[in-house]
Backbone as ProteinMPNN parsed JSONL, in Angstrom:
{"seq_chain_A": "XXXXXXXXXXXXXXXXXXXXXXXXXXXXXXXXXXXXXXXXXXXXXXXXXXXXXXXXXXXXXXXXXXXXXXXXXXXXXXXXXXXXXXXXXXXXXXXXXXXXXXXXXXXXXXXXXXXXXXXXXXXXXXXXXXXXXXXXXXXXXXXXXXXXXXXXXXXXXXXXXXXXXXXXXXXXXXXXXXXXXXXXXXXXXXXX", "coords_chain_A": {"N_chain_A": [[0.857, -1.177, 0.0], [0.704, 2.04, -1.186], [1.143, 5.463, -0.178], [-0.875, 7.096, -1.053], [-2.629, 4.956, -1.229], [-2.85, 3.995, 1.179], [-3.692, 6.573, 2.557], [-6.474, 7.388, 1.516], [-8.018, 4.983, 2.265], [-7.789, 5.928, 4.96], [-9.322, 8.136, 4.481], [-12.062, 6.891, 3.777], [-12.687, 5.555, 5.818], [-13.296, 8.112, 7.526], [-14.938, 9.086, 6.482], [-17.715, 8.484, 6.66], [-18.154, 9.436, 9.464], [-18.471, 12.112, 8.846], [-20.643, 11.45, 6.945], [-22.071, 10.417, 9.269], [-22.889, 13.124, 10.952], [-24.866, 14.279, 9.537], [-23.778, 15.409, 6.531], [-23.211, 15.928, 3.072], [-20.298, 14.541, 1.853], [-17.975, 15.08, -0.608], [-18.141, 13.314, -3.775], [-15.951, 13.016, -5.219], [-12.818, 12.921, -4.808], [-9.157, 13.432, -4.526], [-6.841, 12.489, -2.973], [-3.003, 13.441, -1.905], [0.229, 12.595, -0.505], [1.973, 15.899, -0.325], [3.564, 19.076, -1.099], [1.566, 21.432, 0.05], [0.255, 24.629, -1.429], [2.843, 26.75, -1.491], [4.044, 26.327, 0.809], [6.824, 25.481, 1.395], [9.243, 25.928, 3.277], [8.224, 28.796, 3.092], [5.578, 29.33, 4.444], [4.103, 27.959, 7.167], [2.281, 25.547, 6.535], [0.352, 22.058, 6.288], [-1.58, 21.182, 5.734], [-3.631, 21.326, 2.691], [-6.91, 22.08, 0.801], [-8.301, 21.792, -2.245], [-10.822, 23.421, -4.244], [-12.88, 22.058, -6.128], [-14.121, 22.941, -8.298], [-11.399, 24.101, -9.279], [-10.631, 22.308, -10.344], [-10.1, 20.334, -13.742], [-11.499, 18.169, -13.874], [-13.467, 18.408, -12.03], [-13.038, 17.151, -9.104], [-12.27, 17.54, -5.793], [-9.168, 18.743, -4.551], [-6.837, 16.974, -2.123], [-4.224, 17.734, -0.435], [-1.577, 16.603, 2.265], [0.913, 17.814, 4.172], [4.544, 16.376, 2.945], [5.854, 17.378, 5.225], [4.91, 15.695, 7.55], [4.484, 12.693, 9.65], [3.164, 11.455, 11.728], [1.266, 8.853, 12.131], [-1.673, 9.426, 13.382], [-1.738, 12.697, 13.817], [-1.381, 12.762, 10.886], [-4.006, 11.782, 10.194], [-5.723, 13.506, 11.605], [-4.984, 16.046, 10.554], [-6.024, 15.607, 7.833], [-8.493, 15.177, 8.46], [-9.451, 17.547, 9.138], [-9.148, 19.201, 6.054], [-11.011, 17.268, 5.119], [-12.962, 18.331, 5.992], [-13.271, 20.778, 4.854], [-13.22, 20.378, 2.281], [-15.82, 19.264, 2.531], [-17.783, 21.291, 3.298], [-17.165, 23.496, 1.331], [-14.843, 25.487, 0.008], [-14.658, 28.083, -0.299], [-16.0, 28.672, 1.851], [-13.81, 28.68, 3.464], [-12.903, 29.095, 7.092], [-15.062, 29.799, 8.438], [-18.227, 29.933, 9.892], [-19.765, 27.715, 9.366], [-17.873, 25.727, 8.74], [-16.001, 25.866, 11.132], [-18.714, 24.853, 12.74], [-19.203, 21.909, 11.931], [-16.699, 21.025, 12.155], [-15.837, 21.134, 15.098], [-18.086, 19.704, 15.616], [-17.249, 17.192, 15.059], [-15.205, 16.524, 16.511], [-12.367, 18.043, 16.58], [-10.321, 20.699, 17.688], [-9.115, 23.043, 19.185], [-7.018, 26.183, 17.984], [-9.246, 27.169, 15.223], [-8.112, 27.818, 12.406], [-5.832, 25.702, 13.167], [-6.467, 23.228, 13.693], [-6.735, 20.631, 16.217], [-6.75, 17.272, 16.695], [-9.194, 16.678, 19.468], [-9.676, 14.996, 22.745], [-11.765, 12.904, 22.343], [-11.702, 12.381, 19.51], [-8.952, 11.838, 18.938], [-9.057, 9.363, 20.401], [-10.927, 8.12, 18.36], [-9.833, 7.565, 16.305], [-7.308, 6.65, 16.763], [-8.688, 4.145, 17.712], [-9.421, 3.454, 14.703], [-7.36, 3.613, 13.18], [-5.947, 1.324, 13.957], [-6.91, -0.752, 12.439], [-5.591, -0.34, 10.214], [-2.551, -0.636, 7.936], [1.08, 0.321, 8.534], [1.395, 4.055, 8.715], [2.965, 4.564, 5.74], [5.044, 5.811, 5.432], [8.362, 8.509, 5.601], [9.047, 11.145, 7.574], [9.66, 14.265, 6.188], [12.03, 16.352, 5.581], [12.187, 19.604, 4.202], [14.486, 21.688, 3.763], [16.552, 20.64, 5.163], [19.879, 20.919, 4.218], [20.142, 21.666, 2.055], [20.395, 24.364, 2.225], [23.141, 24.796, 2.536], [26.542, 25.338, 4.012], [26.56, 27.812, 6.548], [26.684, 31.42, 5.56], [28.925, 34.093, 5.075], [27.649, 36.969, 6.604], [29.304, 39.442, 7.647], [31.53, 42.011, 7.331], [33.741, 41.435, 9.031], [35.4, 38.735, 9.855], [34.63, 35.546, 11.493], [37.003, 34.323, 13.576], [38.282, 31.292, 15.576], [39.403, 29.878, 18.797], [40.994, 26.616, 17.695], [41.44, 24.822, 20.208], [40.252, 25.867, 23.422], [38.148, 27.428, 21.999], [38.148, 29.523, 22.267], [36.763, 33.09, 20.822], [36.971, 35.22, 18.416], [36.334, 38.919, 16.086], [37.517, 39.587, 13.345], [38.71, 41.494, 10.681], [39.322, 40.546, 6.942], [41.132, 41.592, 5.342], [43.248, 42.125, 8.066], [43.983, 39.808, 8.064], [45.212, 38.412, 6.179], [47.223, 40.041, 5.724], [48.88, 40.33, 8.193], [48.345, 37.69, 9.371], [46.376, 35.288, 11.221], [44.663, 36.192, 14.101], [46.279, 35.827, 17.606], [45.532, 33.462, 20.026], [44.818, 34.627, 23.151], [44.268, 32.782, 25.65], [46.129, 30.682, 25.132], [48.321, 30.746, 23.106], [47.927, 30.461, 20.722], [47.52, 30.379, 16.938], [44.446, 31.092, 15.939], [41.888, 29.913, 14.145], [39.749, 30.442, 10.881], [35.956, 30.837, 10.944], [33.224, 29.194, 8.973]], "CA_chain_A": [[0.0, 0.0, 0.0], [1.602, 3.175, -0.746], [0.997, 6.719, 1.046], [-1.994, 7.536, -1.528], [-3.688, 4.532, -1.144], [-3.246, 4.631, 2.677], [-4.408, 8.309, 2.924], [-7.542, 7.279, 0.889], [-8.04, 4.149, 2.969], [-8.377, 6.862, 5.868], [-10.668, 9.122, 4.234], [-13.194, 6.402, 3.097], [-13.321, 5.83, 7.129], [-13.203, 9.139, 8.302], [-15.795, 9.824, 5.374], [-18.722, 7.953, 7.512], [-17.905, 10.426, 10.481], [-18.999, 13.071, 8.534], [-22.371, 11.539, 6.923], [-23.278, 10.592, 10.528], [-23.399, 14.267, 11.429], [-25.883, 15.058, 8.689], [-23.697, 16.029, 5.81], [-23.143, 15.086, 2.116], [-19.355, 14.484, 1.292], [-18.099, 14.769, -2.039], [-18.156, 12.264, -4.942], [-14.923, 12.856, -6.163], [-11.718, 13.657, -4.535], [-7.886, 13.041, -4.629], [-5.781, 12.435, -1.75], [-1.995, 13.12, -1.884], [1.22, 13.529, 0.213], [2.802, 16.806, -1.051], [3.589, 19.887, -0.292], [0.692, 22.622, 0.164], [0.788, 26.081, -2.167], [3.17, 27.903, -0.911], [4.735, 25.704, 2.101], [8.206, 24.897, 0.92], [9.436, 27.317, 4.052], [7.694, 29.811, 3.57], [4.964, 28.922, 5.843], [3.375, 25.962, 7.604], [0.888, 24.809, 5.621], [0.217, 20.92, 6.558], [-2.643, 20.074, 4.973], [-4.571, 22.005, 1.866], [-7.929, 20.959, 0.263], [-8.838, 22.216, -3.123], [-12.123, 22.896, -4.668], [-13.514, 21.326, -7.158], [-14.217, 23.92, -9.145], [-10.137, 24.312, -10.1], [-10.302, 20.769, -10.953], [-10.384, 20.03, -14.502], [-12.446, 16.638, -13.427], [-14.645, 18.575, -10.886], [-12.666, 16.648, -7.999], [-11.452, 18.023, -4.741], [-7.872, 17.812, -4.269], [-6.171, 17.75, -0.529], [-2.835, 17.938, -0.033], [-1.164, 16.637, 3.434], [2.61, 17.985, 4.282], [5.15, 14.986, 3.435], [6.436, 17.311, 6.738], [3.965, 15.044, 8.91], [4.701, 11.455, 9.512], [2.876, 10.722, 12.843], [-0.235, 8.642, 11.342], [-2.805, 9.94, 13.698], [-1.482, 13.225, 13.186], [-2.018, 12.917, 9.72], [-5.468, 11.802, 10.203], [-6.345, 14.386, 12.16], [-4.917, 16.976, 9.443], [-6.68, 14.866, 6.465], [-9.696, 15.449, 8.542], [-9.375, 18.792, 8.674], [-9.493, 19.045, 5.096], [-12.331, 16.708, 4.537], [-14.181, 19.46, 6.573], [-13.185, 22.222, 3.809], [-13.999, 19.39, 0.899], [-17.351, 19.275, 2.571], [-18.488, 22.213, 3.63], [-16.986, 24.158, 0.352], [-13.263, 25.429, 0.187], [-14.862, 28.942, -0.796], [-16.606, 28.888, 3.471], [-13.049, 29.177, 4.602], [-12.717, 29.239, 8.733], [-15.928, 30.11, 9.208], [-19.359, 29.05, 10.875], [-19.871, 26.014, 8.525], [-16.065, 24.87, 9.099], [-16.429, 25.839, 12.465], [-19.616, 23.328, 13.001], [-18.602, 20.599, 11.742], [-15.097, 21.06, 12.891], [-15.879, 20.977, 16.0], [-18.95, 18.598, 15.922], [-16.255, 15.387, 15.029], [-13.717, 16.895, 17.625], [-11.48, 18.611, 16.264], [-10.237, 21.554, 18.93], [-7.907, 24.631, 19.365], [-7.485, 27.83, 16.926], [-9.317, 27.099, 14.021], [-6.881, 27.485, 11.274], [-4.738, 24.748, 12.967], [-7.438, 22.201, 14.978], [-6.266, 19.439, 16.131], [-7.953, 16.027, 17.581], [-9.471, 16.648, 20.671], [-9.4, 13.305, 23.416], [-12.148, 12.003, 21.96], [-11.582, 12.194, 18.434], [-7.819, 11.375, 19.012], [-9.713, 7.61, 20.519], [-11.459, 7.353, 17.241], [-8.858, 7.865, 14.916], [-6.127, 5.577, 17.211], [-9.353, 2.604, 17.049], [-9.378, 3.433, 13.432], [-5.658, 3.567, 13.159], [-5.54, -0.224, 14.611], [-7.175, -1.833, 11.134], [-4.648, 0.268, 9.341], [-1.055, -0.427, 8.57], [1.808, 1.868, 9.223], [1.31, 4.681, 7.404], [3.988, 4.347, 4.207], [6.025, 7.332, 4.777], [8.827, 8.88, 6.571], [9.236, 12.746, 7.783], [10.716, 15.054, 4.941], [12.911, 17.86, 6.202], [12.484, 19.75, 2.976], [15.036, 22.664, 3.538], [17.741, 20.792, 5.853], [20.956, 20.257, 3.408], [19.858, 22.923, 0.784], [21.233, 25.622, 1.801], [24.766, 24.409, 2.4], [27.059, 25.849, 5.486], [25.832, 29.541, 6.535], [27.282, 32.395, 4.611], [29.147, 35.309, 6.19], [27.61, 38.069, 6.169], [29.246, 40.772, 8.042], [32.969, 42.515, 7.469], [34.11, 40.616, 10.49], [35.403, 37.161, 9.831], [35.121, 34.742, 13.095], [37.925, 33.378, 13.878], [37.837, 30.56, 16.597], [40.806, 28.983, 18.773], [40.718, 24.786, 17.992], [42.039, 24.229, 21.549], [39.914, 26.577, 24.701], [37.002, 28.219, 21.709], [37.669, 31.497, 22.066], [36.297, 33.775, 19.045], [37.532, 36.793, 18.152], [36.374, 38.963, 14.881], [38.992, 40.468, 12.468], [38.632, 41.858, 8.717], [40.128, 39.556, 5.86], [42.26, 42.691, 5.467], [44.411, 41.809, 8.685], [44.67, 38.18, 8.262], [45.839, 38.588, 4.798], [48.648, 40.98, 5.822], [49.525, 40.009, 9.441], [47.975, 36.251, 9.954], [45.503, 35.326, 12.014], [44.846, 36.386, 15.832], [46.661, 34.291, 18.251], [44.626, 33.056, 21.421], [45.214, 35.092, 24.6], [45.144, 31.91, 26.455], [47.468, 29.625, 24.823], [49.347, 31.538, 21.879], [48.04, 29.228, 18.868], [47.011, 30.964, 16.012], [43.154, 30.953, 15.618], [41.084, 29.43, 12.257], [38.027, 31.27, 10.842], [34.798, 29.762, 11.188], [32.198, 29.531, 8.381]], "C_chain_A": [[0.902, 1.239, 0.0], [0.76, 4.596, -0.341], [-0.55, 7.115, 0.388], [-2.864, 6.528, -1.149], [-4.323, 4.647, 0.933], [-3.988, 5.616, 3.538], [-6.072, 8.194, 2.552], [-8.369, 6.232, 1.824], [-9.047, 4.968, 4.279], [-9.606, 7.567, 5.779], [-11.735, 7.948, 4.282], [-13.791, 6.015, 4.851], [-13.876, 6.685, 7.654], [-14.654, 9.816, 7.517], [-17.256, 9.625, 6.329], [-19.181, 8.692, 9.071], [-19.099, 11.448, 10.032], [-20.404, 13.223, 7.969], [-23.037, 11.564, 8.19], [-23.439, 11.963, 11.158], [-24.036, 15.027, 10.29], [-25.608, 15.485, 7.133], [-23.035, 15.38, 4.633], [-21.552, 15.455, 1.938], [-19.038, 14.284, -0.024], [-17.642, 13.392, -2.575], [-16.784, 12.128, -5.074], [-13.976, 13.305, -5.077], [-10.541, 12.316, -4.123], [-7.031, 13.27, -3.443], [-4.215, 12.71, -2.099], [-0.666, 13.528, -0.857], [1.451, 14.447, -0.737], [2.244, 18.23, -0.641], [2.593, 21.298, -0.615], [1.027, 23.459, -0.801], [1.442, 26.819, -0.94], [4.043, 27.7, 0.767], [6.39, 25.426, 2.204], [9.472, 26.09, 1.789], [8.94, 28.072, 3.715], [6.519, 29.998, 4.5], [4.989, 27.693, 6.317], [2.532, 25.276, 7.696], [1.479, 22.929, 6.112], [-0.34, 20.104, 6.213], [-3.157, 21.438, 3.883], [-5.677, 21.458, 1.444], [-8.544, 22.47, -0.829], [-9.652, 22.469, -3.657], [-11.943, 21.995, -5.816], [-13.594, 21.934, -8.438], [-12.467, 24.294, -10.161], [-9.668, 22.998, -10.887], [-10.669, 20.565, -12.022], [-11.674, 19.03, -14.788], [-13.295, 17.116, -12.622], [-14.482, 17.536, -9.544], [-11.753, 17.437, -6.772], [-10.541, 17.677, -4.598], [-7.384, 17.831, -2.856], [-4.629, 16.9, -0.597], [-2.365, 17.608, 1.938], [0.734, 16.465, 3.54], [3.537, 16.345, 3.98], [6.209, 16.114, 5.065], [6.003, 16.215, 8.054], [4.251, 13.416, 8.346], [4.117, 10.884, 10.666], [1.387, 9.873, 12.271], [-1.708, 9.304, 11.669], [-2.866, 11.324, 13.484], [-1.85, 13.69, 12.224], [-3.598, 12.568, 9.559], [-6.119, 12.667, 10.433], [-6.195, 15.758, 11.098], [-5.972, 16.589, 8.321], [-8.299, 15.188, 7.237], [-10.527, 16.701, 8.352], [-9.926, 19.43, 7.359], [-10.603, 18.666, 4.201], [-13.843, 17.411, 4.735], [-14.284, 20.148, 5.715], [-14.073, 21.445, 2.845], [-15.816, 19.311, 0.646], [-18.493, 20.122, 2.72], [-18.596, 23.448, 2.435], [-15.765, 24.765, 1.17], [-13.63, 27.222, 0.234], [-15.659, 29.498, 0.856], [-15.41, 29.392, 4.452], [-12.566, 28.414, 5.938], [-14.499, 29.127, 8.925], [-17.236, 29.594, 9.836], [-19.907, 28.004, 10.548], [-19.082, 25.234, 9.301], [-16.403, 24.715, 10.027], [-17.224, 24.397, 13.12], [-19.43, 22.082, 12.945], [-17.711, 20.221, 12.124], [-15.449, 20.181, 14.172], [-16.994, 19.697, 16.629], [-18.301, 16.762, 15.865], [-15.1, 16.013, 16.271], [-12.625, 17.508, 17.123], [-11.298, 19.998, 17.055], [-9.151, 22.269, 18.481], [-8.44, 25.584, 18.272], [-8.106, 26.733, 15.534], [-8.802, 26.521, 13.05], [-5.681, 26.831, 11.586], [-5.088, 23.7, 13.902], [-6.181, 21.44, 14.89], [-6.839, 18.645, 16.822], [-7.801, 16.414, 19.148], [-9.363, 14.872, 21.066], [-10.428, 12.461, 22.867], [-12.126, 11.474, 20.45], [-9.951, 11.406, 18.261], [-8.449, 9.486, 19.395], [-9.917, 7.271, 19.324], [-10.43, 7.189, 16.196], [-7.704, 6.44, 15.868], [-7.183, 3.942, 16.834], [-8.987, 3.301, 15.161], [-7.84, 3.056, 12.468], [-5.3, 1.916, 13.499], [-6.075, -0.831, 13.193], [-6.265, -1.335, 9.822], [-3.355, -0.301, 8.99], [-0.049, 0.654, 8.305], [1.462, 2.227, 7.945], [3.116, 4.643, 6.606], [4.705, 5.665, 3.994], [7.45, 7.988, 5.968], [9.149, 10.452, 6.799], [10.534, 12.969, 6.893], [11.167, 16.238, 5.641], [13.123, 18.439, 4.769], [13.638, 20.597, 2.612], [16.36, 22.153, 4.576], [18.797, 20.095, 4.504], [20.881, 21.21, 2.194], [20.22, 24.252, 1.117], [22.829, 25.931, 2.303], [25.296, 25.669, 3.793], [26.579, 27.568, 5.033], [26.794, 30.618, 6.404], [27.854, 33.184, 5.685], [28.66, 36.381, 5.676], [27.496, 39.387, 6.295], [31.037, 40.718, 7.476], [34.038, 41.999, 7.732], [34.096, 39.504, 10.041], [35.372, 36.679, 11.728], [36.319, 33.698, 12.849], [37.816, 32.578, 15.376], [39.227, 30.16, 17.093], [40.081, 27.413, 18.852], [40.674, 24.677, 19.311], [40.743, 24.692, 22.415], [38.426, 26.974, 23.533], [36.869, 29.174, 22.369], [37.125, 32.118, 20.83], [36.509, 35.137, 19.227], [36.874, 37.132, 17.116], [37.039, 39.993, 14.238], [38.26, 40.343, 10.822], [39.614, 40.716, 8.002], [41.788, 40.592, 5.686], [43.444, 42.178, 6.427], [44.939, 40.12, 8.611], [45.293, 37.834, 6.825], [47.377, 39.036, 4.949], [49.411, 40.325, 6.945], [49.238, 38.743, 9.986], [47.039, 36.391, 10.867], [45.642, 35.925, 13.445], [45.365, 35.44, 16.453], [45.847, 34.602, 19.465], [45.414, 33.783, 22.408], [45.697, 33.545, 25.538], [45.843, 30.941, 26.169], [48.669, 29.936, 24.0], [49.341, 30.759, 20.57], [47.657, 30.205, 18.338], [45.123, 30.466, 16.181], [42.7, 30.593, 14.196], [39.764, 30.079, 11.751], [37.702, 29.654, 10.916], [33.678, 30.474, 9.881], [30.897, 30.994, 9.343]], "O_chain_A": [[1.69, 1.498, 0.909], [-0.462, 4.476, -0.254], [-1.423, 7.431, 1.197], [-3.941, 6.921, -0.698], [-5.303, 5.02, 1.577], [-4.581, 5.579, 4.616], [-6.881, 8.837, 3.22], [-9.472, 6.65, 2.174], [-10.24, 4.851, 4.559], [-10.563, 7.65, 6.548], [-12.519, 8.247, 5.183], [-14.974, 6.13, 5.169], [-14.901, 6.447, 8.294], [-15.266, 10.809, 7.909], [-17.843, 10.648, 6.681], [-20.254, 8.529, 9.652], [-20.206, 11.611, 10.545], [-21.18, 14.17, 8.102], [-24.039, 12.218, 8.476], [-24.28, 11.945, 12.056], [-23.802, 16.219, 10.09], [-26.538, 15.832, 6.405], [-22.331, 14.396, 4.859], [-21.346, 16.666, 1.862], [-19.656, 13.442, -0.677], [-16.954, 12.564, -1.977], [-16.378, 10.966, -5.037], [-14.441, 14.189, -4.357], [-10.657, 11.153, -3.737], [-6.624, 14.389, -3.131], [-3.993, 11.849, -2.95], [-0.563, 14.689, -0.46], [1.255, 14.147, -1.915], [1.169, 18.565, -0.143], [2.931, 22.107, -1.479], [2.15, 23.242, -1.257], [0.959, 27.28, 0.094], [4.465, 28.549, 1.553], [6.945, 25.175, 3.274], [10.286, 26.82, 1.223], [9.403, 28.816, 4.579], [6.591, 30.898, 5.337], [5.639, 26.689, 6.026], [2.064, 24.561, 8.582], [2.659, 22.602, 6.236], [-0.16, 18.887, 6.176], [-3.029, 22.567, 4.355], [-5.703, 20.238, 1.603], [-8.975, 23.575, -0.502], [-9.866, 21.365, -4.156], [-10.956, 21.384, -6.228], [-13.168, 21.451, -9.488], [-12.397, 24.629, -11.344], [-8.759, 22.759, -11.682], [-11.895, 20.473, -11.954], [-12.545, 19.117, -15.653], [-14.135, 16.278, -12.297], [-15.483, 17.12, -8.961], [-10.613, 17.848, -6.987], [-10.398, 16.463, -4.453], [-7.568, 18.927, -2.326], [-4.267, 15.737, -0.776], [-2.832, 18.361, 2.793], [1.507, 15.566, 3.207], [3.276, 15.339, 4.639], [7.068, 15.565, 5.755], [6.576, 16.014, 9.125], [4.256, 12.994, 7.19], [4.45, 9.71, 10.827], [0.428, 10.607, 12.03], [-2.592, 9.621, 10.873], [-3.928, 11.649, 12.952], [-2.504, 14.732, 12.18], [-4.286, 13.183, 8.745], [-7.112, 12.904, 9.745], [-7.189, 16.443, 10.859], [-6.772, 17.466, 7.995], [-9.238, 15.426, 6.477], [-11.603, 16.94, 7.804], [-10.96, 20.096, 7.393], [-11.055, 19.177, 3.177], [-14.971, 17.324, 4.251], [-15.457, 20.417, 5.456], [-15.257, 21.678, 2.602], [-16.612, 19.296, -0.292], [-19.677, 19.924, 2.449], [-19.561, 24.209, 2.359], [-15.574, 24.7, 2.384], [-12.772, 27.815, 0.887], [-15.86, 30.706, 0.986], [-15.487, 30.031, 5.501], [-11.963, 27.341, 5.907], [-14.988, 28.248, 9.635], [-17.043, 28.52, 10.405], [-20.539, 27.322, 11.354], [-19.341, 24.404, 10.173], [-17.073, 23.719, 10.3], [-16.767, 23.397, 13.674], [-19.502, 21.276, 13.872], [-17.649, 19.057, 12.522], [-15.385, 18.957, 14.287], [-16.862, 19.009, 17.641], [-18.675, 15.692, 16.344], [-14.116, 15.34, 16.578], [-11.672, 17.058, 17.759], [-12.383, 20.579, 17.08], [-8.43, 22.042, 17.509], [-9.565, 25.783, 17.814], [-7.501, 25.782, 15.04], [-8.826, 25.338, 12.711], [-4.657, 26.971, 10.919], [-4.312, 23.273, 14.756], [-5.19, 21.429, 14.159], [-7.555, 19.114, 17.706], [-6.788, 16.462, 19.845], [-9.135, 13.905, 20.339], [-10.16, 11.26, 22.833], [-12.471, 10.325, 20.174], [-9.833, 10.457, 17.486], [-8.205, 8.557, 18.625], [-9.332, 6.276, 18.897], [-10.609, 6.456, 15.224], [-7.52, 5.353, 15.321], [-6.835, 2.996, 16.128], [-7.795, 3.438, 14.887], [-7.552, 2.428, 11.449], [-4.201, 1.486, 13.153], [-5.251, -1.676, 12.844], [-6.267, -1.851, 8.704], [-2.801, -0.571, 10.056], [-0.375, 1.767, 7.893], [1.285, 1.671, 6.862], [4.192, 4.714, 7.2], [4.917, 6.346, 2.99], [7.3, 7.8, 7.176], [9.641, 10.929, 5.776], [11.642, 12.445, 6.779], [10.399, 16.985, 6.247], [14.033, 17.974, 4.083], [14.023, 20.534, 1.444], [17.19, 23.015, 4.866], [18.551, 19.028, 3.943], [21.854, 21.312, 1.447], [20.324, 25.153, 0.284], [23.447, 26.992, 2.39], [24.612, 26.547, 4.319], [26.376, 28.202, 3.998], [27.727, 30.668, 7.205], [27.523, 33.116, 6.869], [28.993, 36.835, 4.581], [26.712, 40.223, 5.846], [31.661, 39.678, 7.27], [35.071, 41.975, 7.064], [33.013, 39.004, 9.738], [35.846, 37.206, 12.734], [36.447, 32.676, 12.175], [37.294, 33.192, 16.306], [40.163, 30.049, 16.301], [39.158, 27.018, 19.564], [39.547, 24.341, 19.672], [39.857, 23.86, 22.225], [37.384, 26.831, 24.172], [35.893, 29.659, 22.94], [37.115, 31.441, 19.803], [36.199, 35.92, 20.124], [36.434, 36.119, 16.573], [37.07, 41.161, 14.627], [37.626, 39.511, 10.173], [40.535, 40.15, 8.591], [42.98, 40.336, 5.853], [44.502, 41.825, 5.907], [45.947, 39.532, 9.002], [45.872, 36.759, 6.663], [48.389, 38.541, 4.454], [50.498, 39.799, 6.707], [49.777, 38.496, 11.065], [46.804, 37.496, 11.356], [46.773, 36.12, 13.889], [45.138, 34.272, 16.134], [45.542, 35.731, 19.848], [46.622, 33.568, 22.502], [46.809, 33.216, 25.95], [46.231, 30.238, 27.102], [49.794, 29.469, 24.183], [50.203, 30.498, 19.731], [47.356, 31.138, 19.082], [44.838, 29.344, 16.601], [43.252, 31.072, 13.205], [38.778, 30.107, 12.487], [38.179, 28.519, 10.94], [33.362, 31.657, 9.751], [29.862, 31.36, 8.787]]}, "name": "protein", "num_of_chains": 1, "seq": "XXXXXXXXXXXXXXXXXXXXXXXXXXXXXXXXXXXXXXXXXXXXXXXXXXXXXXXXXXXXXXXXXXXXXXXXXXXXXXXXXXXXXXXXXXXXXXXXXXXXXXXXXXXXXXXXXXXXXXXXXXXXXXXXXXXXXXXXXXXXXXXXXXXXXXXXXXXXXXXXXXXXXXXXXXXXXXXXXXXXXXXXXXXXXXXX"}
């Protein structure tokens, strides 16, 4: 089973939640890991859910961070979502979302619920006929931007031995060598 069918798996449970509180879920929609509009650092988007309406096919799309790897977690985000899917993507936050939100358990601010104790129960039973979810936490921005730049005047120089740090212009270590350490008399090494 990989992460789509898994995620889908979820919904088609989590989907039954939402008729028993009265309301019609859509026909159509696409589950996938990947990363939100607009998440890729610059915010912290976790989950998105698309209308329908941008969908060529007239299918809702939702998006859940590959940042999230805890399964319930992700359930609880994916539910999130299934709230927008259902209520219309075009309602927002507001007293629709709201309702429903809160009528399956879902708790805290709003724009970042998360399973209250009893919804956290249903989702862990639900979570038991499951298996693991098929994914492991993406760090999308550690290793991409390579050791950290300098970017003052001032080089740091460090001593190997005690880590002292001093900072000196390129200017003097060009001409006269590095600083030597007060307490030992080595020369010092910059530091990225």
């Amino acid at each position: 089973m990989n992460r789509e069918d898994w995620l889908k798996t979820a919904e088609q449970s989590m989907k039954s939640w939402i008729v028993a509180e009265g309301y019609a879920y859509p026909a159509q929609t696409r589950i996938s890991c990947g990363f939100p509009k607009a998440s890729r650092g610059r915010n912290h988007s976790i989950g998105q859910c698309w209308t329908s309406k941008a969908s060529s096919d007239d299918t809702a799309e939702i998006f859940i961070s590959p940042t999230q790897a805890n399964p319930a977690r992700v359930c609880d985000i994916l539910l999130h979502e299934m709230v927008h899917a259902t209520v219309g993507v075009d309602c927002g936050h507001k007293k629709p979302f709201i309702k429903l939100a809160r009528a399956l358990g879902l708790e805290g601010k709003i724009t970042a619920t998360v399973a209250g104790e009893a919804l956290t129960q249903r989702i862990s039973t639900m979570l038991d006929t499951l298996p693991a979810y098929p994914h492991a936490e993406l760090h999308p921005l550690d290793g991409l931007k390579g050791p950290k730049k300098q970017t003052t005047a001032l080089l740091k120089v460090e001593c190997g031995s005690c880590g002292y740090i001093a900072r000196v212009t390129a200017k003097w270590i060009d001409s006269v060598g590095a600083p030597i350490c007060p307490c030992n008399g080595e020369a010092m090494s910059c530091q990225p």
